[in-house]
PDB file of C-alpha atoms in Angstrom:
ATOM      1  CA  UNK A  18       0.082  -0.001   0.078  1.00 87.00           C
ATOM      2  CA  UNK A  19       1.614   3.255  -1.301  1.00 91.00           C
ATOM      3  CA  UNK A  20      -0.071   6.532   0.678  1.00 92.00           C
ATOM      4  CA  UNK A  21       3.211   8.872   0.441  1.00 94.00           C
ATOM      5  CA  UNK A  22       3.286  10.280  -3.423  1.00 95.00           C
ATOM      6  CA  UNK A  23       6.544   8.401  -4.752  1.00 95.00           C
ATOM      7  CA  UNK A  24       7.890  11.336  -5.679  1.00 95.00           C
ATOM      8  CA  UNK A  25       7.889  13.134  -2.534  1.00 95.00           C
ATOM      9  CA  UNK A  26       9.502  10.148  -1.417  1.00 96.00           C
ATOM     10  CA  UNK A  27      12.000  10.334  -4.161  1.00 96.00           C
ATOM     11  CA  UNK A  28      13.335  13.720  -3.511  1.00 96.00           C
ATOM     12  CA  UNK A  29      13.265  12.581   0.526  1.00 96.00           C
ATOM     13  CA  UNK A  30      15.476   9.900  -0.491  1.00 97.00           C
ATOM     14  CA  UNK A  31      17.606  11.799  -2.908  1.00 97.00           C
ATOM     15  CA  UNK A  32      18.517  14.114   0.227  1.00 96.00           C
ATOM     16  CA  UNK A  33      19.233  10.855   2.429  1.00 96.00           C
ATOM     17  CA  UNK A  34      21.650   9.812  -0.374  1.00 97.00           C
ATOM     18  CA  UNK A  35      23.761  13.136  -0.603  1.00 98.00           C
ATOM     19  CA  UNK A  36      24.088  13.038   3.338  1.00 97.00           C
ATOM     20  CA  UNK A  37      25.078   9.551   2.988  1.00 97.00           C
ATOM     21  CA  UNK A  38      27.933  10.538  -0.005  1.00 97.00           C
ATOM     22  CA  UNK A  39      28.782  13.603   2.564  1.00 98.00           C
ATOM     23  CA  UNK A  40      29.859  10.882   4.988  1.00 97.00           C
ATOM     24  CA  UNK A  41      31.376   8.065   2.693  1.00 97.00           C
ATOM     25  CA  UNK A  42      34.670   8.094   3.890  1.00 97.00           C
ATOM     26  CA  UNK A  43      33.841   7.383   7.562  1.00 97.00           C
ATOM     27  CA  UNK A  44      30.994   4.811   6.465  1.00 97.00           C
ATOM     28  CA  UNK A  45      33.823   2.901   4.390  1.00 96.00           C
ATOM     29  CA  UNK A  46      36.084   2.873   7.337  1.00 96.00           C
ATOM     30  CA  UNK A  47      33.154   1.323   9.273  1.00 96.00           C
ATOM     31  CA  UNK A  48      32.574  -1.264   6.252  1.00 97.00           C
ATOM     32  CA  UNK A  49      29.456   0.105   5.588  1.00 97.00           C
ATOM     33  CA  UNK A  50      29.480   0.009   1.498  1.00 97.00           C
ATOM     34  CA  UNK A  51      26.027   1.509  -0.274  1.00 97.00           C
ATOM     35  CA  UNK A  52      26.239  -1.409  -2.882  1.00 97.00           C
ATOM     36  CA  UNK A  53      23.122  -0.004  -4.830  1.00 96.00           C
ATOM     37  CA  UNK A  54      19.908   2.190  -5.314  1.00 97.00           C
ATOM     38  CA  UNK A  55      17.085   0.955  -7.232  1.00 97.00           C
ATOM     39  CA  UNK A  56      13.906   3.435  -7.409  1.00 96.00           C
ATOM     40  CA  UNK A  57      13.078   3.717  -3.536  1.00 97.00           C
ATOM     41  CA  UNK A  58      15.252   0.796  -2.685  1.00 97.00           C
ATOM     42  CA  UNK A  59      18.846   0.736  -1.261  1.00 98.00           C
ATOM     43  CA  UNK A  60      21.425  -2.181  -1.000  1.00 98.00           C
ATOM     44  CA  UNK A  61      24.022  -1.842   1.980  1.00 98.00           C
ATOM     45  CA  UNK A  62      26.514  -4.015   2.661  1.00 96.00           C
ATOM     46  CA  UNK A  63      28.641  -4.443   5.866  1.00 95.00           C
ATOM     47  CA  UNK A  64      32.139  -5.386   5.703  1.00 96.00           C
ATOM     48  CA  UNK A  65      34.121  -6.805   8.639  1.00 93.00           C
ATOM     49  CA  UNK A  66      37.769  -8.021   8.737  1.00 94.00           C
ATOM     50  CA  UNK A  67      38.512 -11.705   8.664  1.00 92.00           C
ATOM     51  CA  UNK A  68      42.152 -13.060   9.909  1.00 93.00           C
ATOM     52  CA  UNK A  69      42.904 -15.702   7.357  1.00 91.00           C
ATOM     53  CA  UNK A  70      46.290 -16.870   6.739  1.00 91.00           C
ATOM     54  CA  UNK A  71      47.866 -14.113   8.964  1.00 92.00           C
ATOM     55  CA  UNK A  72      46.041 -11.562   6.966  1.00 95.00           C
ATOM     56  CA  UNK A  73      43.409  -9.514   7.540  1.00 94.00           C
ATOM     57  CA  UNK A  74      40.853  -9.855   4.362  1.00 94.00           C
ATOM     58  CA  UNK A  75      37.271  -7.929   4.297  1.00 94.00           C
ATOM     59  CA  UNK A  76      34.316 -10.305   4.377  1.00 93.00           C
ATOM     60  CA  UNK A  77      30.998  -8.762   3.787  1.00 93.00           C
ATOM     61  CA  UNK A  78      29.152 -10.560   6.930  1.00 89.00           C
ATOM     62  CA  UNK A  79      25.556  -8.783   6.096  1.00 92.00           C
ATOM     63  CA  UNK A  80      24.171  -7.135   3.140  1.00 95.00           C
ATOM     64  CA  UNK A  81      20.589  -5.251   3.693  1.00 96.00           C
ATOM     65  CA  UNK A  82      17.838  -3.820   1.794  1.00 97.00           C
ATOM     66  CA  UNK A  83      16.345  -0.818   2.714  1.00 97.00           C
ATOM     67  CA  UNK A  84      12.969   0.284   1.446  1.00 97.00           C
ATOM     68  CA  UNK A  85      11.623   3.634   1.360  1.00 96.00           C
ATOM     69  CA  UNK A  86       8.446   3.504   0.096  1.00 96.00           C
ATOM     70  CA  UNK A  87       6.127   5.957   2.161  1.00 95.00           C
ATOM     71  CA  UNK A  88       8.797   7.534   3.717  1.00 94.00           C
ATOM     72  CA  UNK A  89       9.122   9.107   5.971  1.00 89.00           C
ATOM     73  CA  UNK A  90       5.909   8.504   7.857  1.00 94.00           C
ATOM     74  CA  UNK A  91       6.997   5.112   7.955  1.00 93.00           C
ATOM     75  CA  UNK A  92      10.380   4.660   8.752  1.00 94.00           C
ATOM     76  CA  UNK A  93      12.578   2.387   6.049  1.00 95.00           C
ATOM     77  CA  UNK A  94      12.019  -1.266   6.101  1.00 93.00           C
ATOM     78  CA  UNK A  95      14.865  -3.502   6.129  1.00 92.00           C
ATOM     79  CA  UNK A  96      15.655  -7.001   5.120  1.00 93.00           C
ATOM     80  CA  UNK A  97      18.479  -9.055   5.003  1.00 93.00           C
ATOM     81  CA  UNK A  98      19.179  -9.978   1.228  1.00 95.00           C
ATOM     82  CA  UNK A  99      22.068 -12.021  -0.859  1.00 95.00           C
ATOM     83  CA  UNK A 100      24.451  -9.417  -1.964  1.00 93.00           C
ATOM     84  CA  UNK A 101      25.023 -11.353  -5.551  1.00 94.00           C
ATOM     85  CA  UNK A 102      21.173 -11.843  -6.195  1.00 94.00           C
ATOM     86  CA  UNK A 103      19.315  -9.850  -3.936  1.00 94.00           C
ATOM     87  CA  UNK A 104      16.797 -12.237  -2.720  1.00 95.00           C
ATOM     88  CA  UNK A 105      15.708 -12.648   0.703  1.00 92.00           C
ATOM     89  CA  UNK A 106      17.863 -14.300   2.787  1.00 91.00           C
ATOM     90  CA  UNK A 107      17.940 -14.864   6.351  1.00 85.00           C
ATOM     91  CA  UNK A 108      20.983 -13.365   8.050  1.00 82.00           C
ATOM     92  CA  UNK A 109      23.723 -16.251   8.757  1.00 77.00           C
ATOM     93  CA  UNK A 110      24.628 -15.131  12.153  1.00 76.00           C
ATOM     94  CA  UNK A 111      21.684 -14.536  15.145  1.00 81.00           C
ATOM     95  CA  UNK A 112      21.504 -11.687  17.196  1.00 85.00           C
ATOM     96  CA  UNK A 113      21.404 -13.362  20.717  1.00 90.00           C
ATOM     97  CA  UNK A 114      20.784 -11.319  23.743  1.00 92.00           C
ATOM     98  CA  UNK A 115      19.847 -12.478  27.089  1.00 93.00           C
ATOM     99  CA  UNK A 116      16.458 -11.577  28.578  1.00 93.00           C
ATOM    100  CA  UNK A 117      14.738 -12.810  31.808  1.00 95.00           C
ATOM    101  CA  UNK A 118      13.087 -15.137  29.777  1.00 93.00           C
ATOM    102  CA  UNK A 119      16.609 -16.587  28.687  1.00 93.00           C
ATOM    103  CA  UNK A 120      18.657 -16.076  25.303  1.00 93.00           C
ATOM    104  CA  UNK A 121      16.465 -14.141  22.377  1.00 92.00           C
ATOM    105  CA  UNK A 122      17.404 -13.643  18.520  1.00 88.00           C
ATOM    106  CA  UNK A 123      16.634  -9.901  18.472  1.00 84.00           C
ATOM    107  CA  UNK A 124      16.420 -10.327  14.451  1.00 79.00           C
ATOM    108  CA  UNK A 125      12.633 -11.230  13.357  1.00 71.00           C
ATOM    109  CA  UNK A 126      12.249 -13.568  10.237  1.00 68.00           C
ATOM    110  CA  UNK A 127       8.630 -12.552   9.743  1.00 63.00           C
ATOM    111  CA  UNK A 128       6.163 -10.474  10.544  1.00 58.00           C
ATOM    112  CA  UNK A 129       2.081 -10.826  10.407  1.00 53.00           C
ATOM    113  CA  UNK A 130       1.671  -7.490   8.560  1.00 58.00           C
ATOM    114  CA  UNK A 131       4.075  -8.389   6.051  1.00 55.00           C
ATOM    115  CA  UNK A 132       3.301 -11.516   5.315  1.00 50.00           C
ATOM    116  CA  UNK A 133       7.194 -12.495   5.087  1.00 48.00           C
ATOM    117  CA  UNK A 134       8.751 -15.796   6.504  1.00 45.00           C
ATOM    118  CA  UNK A 135      12.059 -17.637   5.237  1.00 40.00           C
ATOM    119  CA  UNK A 136      11.037 -18.212   1.995  1.00 40.00           C
ATOM    120  CA  UNK A 137       8.022 -16.479   1.307  1.00 40.00           C
ATOM    121  CA  UNK A 138       7.881 -14.336  -2.003  1.00 37.00           C
ATOM    122  CA  UNK A 139       7.488 -10.324  -1.344  1.00 43.00           C
ATOM    123  CA  UNK A 140       3.950  -8.878  -0.825  1.00 38.00           C
ATOM    124  CA  UNK A 141       2.308  -5.946  -0.262  1.00 39.00           C
ATOM    125  CA  UNK A 142       1.675  -4.378   3.221  1.00 37.00           C
ATOM    126  CA  UNK A 143      -2.271  -4.177   4.689  1.00 34.00           C
ATOM    127  CA  UNK A 144      -1.835  -1.723   7.244  1.00 33.00           C
ATOM    128  CA  UNK A 145       0.805   0.904   8.321  1.00 34.00           C
ATOM    129  CA  UNK A 146       2.323  -1.273  11.235  1.00 33.00           C
ATOM    130  CA  UNK A 147       5.797  -2.946  12.374  1.00 34.00           C
ATOM    131  CA  UNK A 148       7.507  -4.652   9.942  1.00 37.00           C
ATOM    132  CA  UNK A 149      10.224  -6.727  10.102  1.00 36.00           C
ATOM    133  CA  UNK A 150      13.775  -4.751  11.160  1.00 36.00           C
ATOM    134  CA  UNK A 151      13.070  -0.933  11.183  1.00 37.00           C
ATOM    135  CA  UNK A 152      15.484   1.593  11.815  1.00 38.00           C
ATOM    136  CA  UNK A 153      15.787   5.657  11.288  1.00 37.00           C
ATOM    137  CA  UNK A 154      18.731   6.691  10.182  1.00 39.00           C
ATOM    138  CA  UNK A 155      22.007   5.917  11.377  1.00 40.00           C
ATOM    139  CA  UNK A 156      24.271   8.451  13.534  1.00 38.00           C
ATOM    140  CA  UNK A 157      27.939   8.348  12.758  1.00 40.00           C
TER     141      UNK A 157
END
C-alpha cells in the first residue's frame, strides 16, 4: 500500500543519499558500503575483517535492502538479502541477547503484517504497522 506520493519520497531519499555521500569516508571505515540504489530501495553491505592465513581479509558479513516506500511516515523497512542475487535471505549470524526469559534472537524473520517468512515471496503491506526490522537514520 502506497499512501505517500512516490515523487515526494524520491526527493526525501535523494537528500538521504546526499547525506550518505557526504559521510562516505566514515561509513567506508566502518565497513558500510552502499551497493546499489534502485528506485526507493537501497542495498547496503557490511564488511568485517577476517583473519585468514596471517592476513586480514574483508568479508561481507551482512547485506540489507532498505525500502523507503512511504518514507518518512514510516521508517524504511529493512530485510537481509543475498548480495549476489538480491533475494531475501535469513542472516547467517543471529543477534542473541540475554533476557529474563532466556536468550532471544533480536532478528525477526517474518512479521504477520508483512506476510513474510524465511522463504515466502514479497507481498504488499496491508496496514501501517511494524515491519520485520525497522531503523530510522544511522548516526555517525
